[in-house]
Short mmCIF file of C-alpha atoms in Angstrom, two decimals:
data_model
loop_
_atom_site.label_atom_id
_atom_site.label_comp_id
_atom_site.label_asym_id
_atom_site.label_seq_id
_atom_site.Cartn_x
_atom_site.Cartn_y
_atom_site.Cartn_z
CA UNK N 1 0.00 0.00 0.00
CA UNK N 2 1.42 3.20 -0.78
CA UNK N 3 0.73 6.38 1.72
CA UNK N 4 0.83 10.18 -0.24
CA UNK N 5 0.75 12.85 1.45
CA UNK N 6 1.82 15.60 -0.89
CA UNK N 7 -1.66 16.44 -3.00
CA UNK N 8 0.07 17.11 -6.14
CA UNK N 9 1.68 13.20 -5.72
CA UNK N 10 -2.01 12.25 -5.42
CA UNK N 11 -3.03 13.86 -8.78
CA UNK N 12 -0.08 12.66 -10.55
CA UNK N 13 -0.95 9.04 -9.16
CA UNK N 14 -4.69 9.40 -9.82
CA UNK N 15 -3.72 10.85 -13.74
CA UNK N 16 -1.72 7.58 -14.44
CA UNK N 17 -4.19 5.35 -13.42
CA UNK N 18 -7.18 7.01 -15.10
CA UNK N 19 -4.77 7.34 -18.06
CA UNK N 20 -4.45 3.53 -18.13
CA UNK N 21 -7.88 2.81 -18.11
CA UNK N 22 -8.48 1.86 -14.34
CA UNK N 23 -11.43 2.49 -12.33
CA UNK N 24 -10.64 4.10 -8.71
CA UNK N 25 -12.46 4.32 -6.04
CA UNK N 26 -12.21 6.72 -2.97
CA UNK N 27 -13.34 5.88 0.53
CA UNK N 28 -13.14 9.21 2.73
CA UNK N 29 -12.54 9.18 6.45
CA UNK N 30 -11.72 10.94 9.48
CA UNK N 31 -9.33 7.88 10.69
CA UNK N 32 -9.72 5.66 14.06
CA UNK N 33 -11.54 3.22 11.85
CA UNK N 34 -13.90 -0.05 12.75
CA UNK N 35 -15.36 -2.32 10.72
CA UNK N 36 -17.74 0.28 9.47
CA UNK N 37 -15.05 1.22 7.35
CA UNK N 38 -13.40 -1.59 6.39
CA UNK N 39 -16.87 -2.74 4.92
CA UNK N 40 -16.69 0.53 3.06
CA UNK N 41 -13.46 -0.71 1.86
CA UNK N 42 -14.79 -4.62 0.67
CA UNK N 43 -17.27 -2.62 -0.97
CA UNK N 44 -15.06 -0.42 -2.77
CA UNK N 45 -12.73 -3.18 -4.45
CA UNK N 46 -16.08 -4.89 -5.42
CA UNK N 47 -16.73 -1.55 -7.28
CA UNK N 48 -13.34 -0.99 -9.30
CA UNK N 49 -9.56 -1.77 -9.63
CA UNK N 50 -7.83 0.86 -7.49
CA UNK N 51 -9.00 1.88 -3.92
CA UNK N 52 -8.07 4.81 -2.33
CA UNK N 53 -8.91 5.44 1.37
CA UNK N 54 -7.86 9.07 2.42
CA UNK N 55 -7.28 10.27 6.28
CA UNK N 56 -7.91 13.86 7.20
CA UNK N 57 -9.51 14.83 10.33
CA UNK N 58 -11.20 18.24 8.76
CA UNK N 59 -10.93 20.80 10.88
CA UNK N 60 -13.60 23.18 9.10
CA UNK N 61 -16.92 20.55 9.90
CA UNK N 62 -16.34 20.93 13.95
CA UNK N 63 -17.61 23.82 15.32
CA UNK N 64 -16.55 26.22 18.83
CA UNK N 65 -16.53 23.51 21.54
CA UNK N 66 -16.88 20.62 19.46
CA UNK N 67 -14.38 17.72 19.93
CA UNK N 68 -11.80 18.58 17.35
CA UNK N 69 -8.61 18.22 19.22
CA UNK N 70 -10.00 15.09 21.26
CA UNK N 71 -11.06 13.36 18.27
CA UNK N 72 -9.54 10.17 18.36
CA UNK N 73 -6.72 9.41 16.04
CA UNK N 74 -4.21 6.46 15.66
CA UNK N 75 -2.70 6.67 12.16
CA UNK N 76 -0.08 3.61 12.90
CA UNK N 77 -3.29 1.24 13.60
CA UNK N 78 -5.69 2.28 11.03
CA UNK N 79 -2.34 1.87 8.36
CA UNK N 80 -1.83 -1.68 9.85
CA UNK N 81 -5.79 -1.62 8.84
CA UNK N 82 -5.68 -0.43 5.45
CA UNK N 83 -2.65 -2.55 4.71
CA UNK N 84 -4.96 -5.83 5.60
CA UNK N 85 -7.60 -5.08 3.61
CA UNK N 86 -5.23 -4.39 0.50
CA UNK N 87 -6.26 -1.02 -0.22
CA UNK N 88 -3.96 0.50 -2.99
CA UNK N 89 -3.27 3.77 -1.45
CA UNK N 90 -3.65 5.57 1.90
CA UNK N 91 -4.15 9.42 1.31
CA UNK N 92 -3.17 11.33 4.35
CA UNK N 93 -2.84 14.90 3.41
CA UNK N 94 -2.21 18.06 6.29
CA UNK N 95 -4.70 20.62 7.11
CA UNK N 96 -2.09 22.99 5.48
CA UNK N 97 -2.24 21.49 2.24
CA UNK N 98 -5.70 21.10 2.37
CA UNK N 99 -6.83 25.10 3.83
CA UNK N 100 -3.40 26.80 2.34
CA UNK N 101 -3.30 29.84 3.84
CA UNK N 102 -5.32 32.88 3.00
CA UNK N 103 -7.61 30.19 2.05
CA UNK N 104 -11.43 31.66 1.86
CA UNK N 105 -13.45 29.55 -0.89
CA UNK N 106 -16.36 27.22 0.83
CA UNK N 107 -18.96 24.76 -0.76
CA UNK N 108 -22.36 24.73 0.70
CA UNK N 109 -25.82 22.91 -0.34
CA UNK N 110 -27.80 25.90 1.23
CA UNK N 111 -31.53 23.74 1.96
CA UNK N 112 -30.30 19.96 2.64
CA UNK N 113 -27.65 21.41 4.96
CA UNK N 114 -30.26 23.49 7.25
CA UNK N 115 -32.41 20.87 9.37
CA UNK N 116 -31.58 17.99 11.23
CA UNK N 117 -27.64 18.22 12.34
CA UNK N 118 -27.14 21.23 10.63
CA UNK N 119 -29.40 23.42 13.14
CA UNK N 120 -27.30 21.72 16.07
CA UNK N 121 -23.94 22.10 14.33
CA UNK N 122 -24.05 25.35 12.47
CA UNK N 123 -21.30 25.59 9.79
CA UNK N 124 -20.80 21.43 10.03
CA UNK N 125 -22.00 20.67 6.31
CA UNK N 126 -20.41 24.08 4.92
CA UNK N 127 -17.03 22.19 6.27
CA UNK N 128 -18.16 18.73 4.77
CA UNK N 129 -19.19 19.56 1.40
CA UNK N 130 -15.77 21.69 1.14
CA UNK N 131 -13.51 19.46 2.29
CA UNK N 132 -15.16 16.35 0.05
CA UNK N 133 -15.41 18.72 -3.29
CA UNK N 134 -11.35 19.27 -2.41
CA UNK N 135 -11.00 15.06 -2.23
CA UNK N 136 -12.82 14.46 -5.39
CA UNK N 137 -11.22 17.40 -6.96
CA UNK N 138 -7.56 16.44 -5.82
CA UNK N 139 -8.30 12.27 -6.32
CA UNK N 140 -10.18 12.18 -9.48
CA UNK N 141 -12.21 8.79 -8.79
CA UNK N 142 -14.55 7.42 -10.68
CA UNK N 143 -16.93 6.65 -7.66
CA UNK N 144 -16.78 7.30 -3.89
CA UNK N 145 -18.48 5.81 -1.15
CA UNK N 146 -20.12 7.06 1.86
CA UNK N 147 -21.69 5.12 5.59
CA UNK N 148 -25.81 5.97 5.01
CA UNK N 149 -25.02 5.89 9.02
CA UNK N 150 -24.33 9.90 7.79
CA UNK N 151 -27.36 10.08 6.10
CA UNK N 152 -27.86 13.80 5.68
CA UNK N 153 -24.30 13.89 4.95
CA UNK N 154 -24.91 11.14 1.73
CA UNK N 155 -27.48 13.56 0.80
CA UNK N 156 -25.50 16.76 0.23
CA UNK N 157 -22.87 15.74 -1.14
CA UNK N 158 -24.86 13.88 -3.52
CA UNK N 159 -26.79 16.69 -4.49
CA UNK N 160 -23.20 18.74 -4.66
CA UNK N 161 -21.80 16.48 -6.63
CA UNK N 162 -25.11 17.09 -9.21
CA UNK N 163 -25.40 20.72 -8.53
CA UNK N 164 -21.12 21.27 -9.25
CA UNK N 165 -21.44 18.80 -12.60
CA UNK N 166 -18.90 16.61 -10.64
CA UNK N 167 -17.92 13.62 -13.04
CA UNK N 168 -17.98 10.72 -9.90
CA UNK N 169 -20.19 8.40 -8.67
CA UNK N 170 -21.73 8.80 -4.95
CA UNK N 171 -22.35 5.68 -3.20
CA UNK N 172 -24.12 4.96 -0.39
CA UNK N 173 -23.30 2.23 1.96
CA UNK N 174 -25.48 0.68 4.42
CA UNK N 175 -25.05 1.14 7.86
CA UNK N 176 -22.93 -1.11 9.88
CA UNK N 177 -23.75 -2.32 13.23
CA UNK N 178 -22.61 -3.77 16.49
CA UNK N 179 -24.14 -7.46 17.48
CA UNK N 180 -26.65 -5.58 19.35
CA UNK N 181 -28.00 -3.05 16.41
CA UNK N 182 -25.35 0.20 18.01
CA UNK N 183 -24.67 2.04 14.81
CA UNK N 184 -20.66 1.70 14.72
CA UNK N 185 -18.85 5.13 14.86
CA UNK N 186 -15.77 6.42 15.95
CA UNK N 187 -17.36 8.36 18.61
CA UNK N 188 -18.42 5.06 20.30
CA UNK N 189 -15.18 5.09 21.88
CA UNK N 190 -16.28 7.60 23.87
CA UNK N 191 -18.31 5.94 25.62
CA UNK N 192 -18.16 3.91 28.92
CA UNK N 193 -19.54 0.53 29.53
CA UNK N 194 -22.44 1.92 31.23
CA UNK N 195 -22.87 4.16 28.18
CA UNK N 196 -21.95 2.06 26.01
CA UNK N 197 -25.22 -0.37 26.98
CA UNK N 198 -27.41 2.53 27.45
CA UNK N 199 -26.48 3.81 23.52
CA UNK N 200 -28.47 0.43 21.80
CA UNK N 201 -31.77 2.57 22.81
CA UNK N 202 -31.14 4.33 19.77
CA UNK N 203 -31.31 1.32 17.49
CA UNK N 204 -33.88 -0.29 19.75
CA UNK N 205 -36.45 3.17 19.32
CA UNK N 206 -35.48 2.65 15.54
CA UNK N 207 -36.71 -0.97 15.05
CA UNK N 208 -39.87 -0.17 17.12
CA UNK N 209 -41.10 2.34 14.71
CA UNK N 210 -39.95 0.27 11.76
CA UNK N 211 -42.93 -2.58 13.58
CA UNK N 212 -45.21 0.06 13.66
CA UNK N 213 -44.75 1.41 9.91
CA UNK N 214 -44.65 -2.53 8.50
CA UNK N 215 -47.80 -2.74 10.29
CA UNK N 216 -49.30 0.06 8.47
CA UNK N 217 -48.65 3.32 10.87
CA UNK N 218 -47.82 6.04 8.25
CA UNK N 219 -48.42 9.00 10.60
CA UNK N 220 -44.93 11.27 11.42
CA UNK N 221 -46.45 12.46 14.65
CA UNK N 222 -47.26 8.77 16.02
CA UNK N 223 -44.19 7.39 14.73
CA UNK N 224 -41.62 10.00 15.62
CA UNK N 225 -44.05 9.95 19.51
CA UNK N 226 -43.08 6.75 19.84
CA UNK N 227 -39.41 6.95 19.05
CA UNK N 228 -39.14 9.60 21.83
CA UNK N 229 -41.13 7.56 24.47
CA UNK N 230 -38.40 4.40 23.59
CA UNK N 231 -35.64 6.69 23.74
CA UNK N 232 -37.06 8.05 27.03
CA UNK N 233 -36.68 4.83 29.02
CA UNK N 234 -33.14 5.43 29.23
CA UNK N 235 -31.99 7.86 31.90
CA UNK N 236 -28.84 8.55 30.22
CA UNK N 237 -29.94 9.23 27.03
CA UNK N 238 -30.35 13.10 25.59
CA UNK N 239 -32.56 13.57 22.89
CA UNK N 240 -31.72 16.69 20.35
CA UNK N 241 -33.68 15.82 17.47
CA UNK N 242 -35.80 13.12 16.53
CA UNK N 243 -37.36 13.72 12.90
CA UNK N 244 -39.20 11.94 10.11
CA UNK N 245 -38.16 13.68 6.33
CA UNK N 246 -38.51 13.02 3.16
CA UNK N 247 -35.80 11.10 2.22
CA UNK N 248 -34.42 12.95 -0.89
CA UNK N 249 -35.02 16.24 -0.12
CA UNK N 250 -35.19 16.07 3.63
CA UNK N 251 -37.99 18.30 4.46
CA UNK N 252 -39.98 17.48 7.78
CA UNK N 253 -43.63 15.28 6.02
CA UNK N 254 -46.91 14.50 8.37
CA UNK N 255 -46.95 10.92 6.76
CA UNK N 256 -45.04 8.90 4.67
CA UNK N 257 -46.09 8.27 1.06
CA UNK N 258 -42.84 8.32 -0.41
CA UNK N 259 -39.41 6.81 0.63
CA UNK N 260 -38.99 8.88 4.33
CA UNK N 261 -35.97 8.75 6.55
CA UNK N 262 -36.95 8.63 10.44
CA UNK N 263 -33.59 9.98 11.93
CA UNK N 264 -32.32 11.06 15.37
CA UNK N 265 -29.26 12.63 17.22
CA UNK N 266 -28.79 11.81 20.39
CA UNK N 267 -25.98 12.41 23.18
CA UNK N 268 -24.91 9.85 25.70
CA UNK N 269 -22.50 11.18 27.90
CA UNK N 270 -19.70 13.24 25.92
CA UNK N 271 -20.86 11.51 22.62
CA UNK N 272 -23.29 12.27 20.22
CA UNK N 273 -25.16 9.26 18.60
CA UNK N 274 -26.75 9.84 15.36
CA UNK N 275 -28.75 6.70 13.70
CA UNK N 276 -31.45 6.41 11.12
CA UNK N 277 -33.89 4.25 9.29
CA UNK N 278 -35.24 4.62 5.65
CA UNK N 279 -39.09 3.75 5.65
CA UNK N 280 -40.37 3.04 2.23
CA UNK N 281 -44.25 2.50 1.24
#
C-alpha cells in the first residue's frame, strides 16, 4: 500500500491510473476506523480496480466547543488496517495542504444542509461539502463511497456532486452495526460501559417504529411519539432531534407516502449518537 501525502503526488498518481484505463475508487474518512469502514473498503474493491482510502480529520466541519482536538486518532493502527484489507493507497494529506493559507473559498448545499444536524452544528456541512469537493477534486475517482449511518451527509454531497457537474459516482453504503443493532462510529469510543449499553436505545427506538410502519402506521407524529417515548426509558440518554423527512429532499412530512428517513441525534455522555432508518411504502 502506498501512503501520499503531498496532494500534487495524489493527482499525478490518480492521472496515471485514469490514463491507463483503471477504475478508482475513494473511501473518505476521518481515521480511528472499525469495521464500518473496512466494509466501506470490501465494498469499494467490489466496485473498481484501485482503492483509495484518504485520512484527514477536517478541521472546518467541527464547530466552537466541538471535539476537534479530542477526536480520536491512531494513524499507525488504522495503516496496519488499510494494509490488511489491501487497499492501494492511503491518502493522508495536512490541514495545510488542504486550507493553504489565505484560504477563503467554501462549498455549501444551502436547503439539505439546514435541518436535522445542521441546526445543532451550524457551519458542520459548509465544512463537509468543502472538504469532500477538495478530495474528489484532488483524487479524481470514478466513484466514492459514503456510511448511510451519515445520512444527511450522503445527501449533500450527492446533491453537490449534481449541482457542481462533478464527473464521480456517490455511493451509499449501508449502515454497519454492532451485534446488538449500536450504529458503529468512531465516537463510540467515547463511551463507557455503562454508556456504552445505554447507547443500543437508539437502534432499539429505531426498530420499534420500523414494527409500527410494517404494520401500516404512516403517521410522522405517532411514529416519531413513539421513538421519543423508547428513547425516554433510558436515563442517560439526551434527545436533540428526533425527525421523520422526506428522504431525498429532507424536508420534515406529516406521513409517509414516499421513501422517508426517520432519523435522530442523540448524546450519551460526551458523545453524540446519530442513527437512522429509511421507511419506504
Amino acid at each position: 500500500m502506498q501512503i501520499i501525502e503531498p496532494i500534487s503526488d495524489m493527482r499525478e498518481w490518480s492521472e496515471s491510473q485514469r490514463r491507463a484505463g483503471r477504475r478508482i475508487v475513494l473511501v473518505p474518512t476521518m481515521g480511528f476506523l472499525h469495521e464500518g469502514h473496512l466494509c466501506l473498503m470490501r465494498d469499494a474493491r467490489l466496485r473498481g480496480d484501485l482503492v483509495v482510502a484518504s485520512i484527514f480529520v477536517n478541521p472546518t466541519q467541527f464547530g466552537p466547543g466541538e471535539d476537534f482536538a479530542a477526536y480520536p486518532r491512531d494513524f499507525e493502527r488504522d495503516r496496519r488496517m488499510l494494509e490488511a484489507e489491501g487497499v492501494d493507497v492511503l491518502f493522508h494529506p495536512s490541514a495545510a495542504q488542504i486550507y493553504p493559507a489565505g484560504a477563503q473559498t467554501f462549498v455549501e448545499v444551502e436547503k439539505l444542509s439546514a435541518p436535522l444536524c445542521g441546526a445543532a452544528r451550524l457551519g458542520h456541512f459548509r465544512g463537509v461539502a468543502t472538504v469532500v469537493a477538495k478530495l474528489l477534486n484532488i483524487v479524481q475517482p470514478h466513484a466514492a463511497i459514503f456510511g448511510e449511518k451519515d445520512f444527511q451527509q450522503l445527501q449533500v454531497i450527492r446533491r453537490m456532486v449534481r449541482d457542481l457537474a462533478m464527473d464521480v459516482e456517490i455511493i451509499g453504503h449501508p449502515i454497519v452495526r454492532e451485534s446488538d443493532g449500536l450504529a458503529m462510529s468512531s465516537r463510540n469510543s467515547y463511551l463507557t460501559a455503562a454508556e456504552r449499553q445505554a447507547a443500543v436505545c437508539l437502534s432499539r427506538a429505531l426498530c420499534k417504529a420500523e414494527r409500527w410502519f410494517r404494520r401500516g402506521e404512516k403517521a410522522a407524529a405517532a411514529l416519531v411519539n413513539l421513538v421519543v417515548a423508547e428513547l425516554a426509558k433510558e436515563p442517560l440518554a439526551k434527545v436533540e432531534y428526533v425527525q421523520l423527512c422526506d428522504a431525498e429532499t429532507l424536508d420534515e412530512v406529516g406521513a409517509i407516502g414516499a421513501p422517508a428517513v426517520l432519523a435522530l441525534a442523540v448524546r450519551i455522555g460526551n458523545a453524540r449518537l446519530i442513527d437512522n432508518r429509511v421507511l419506504k411504502p
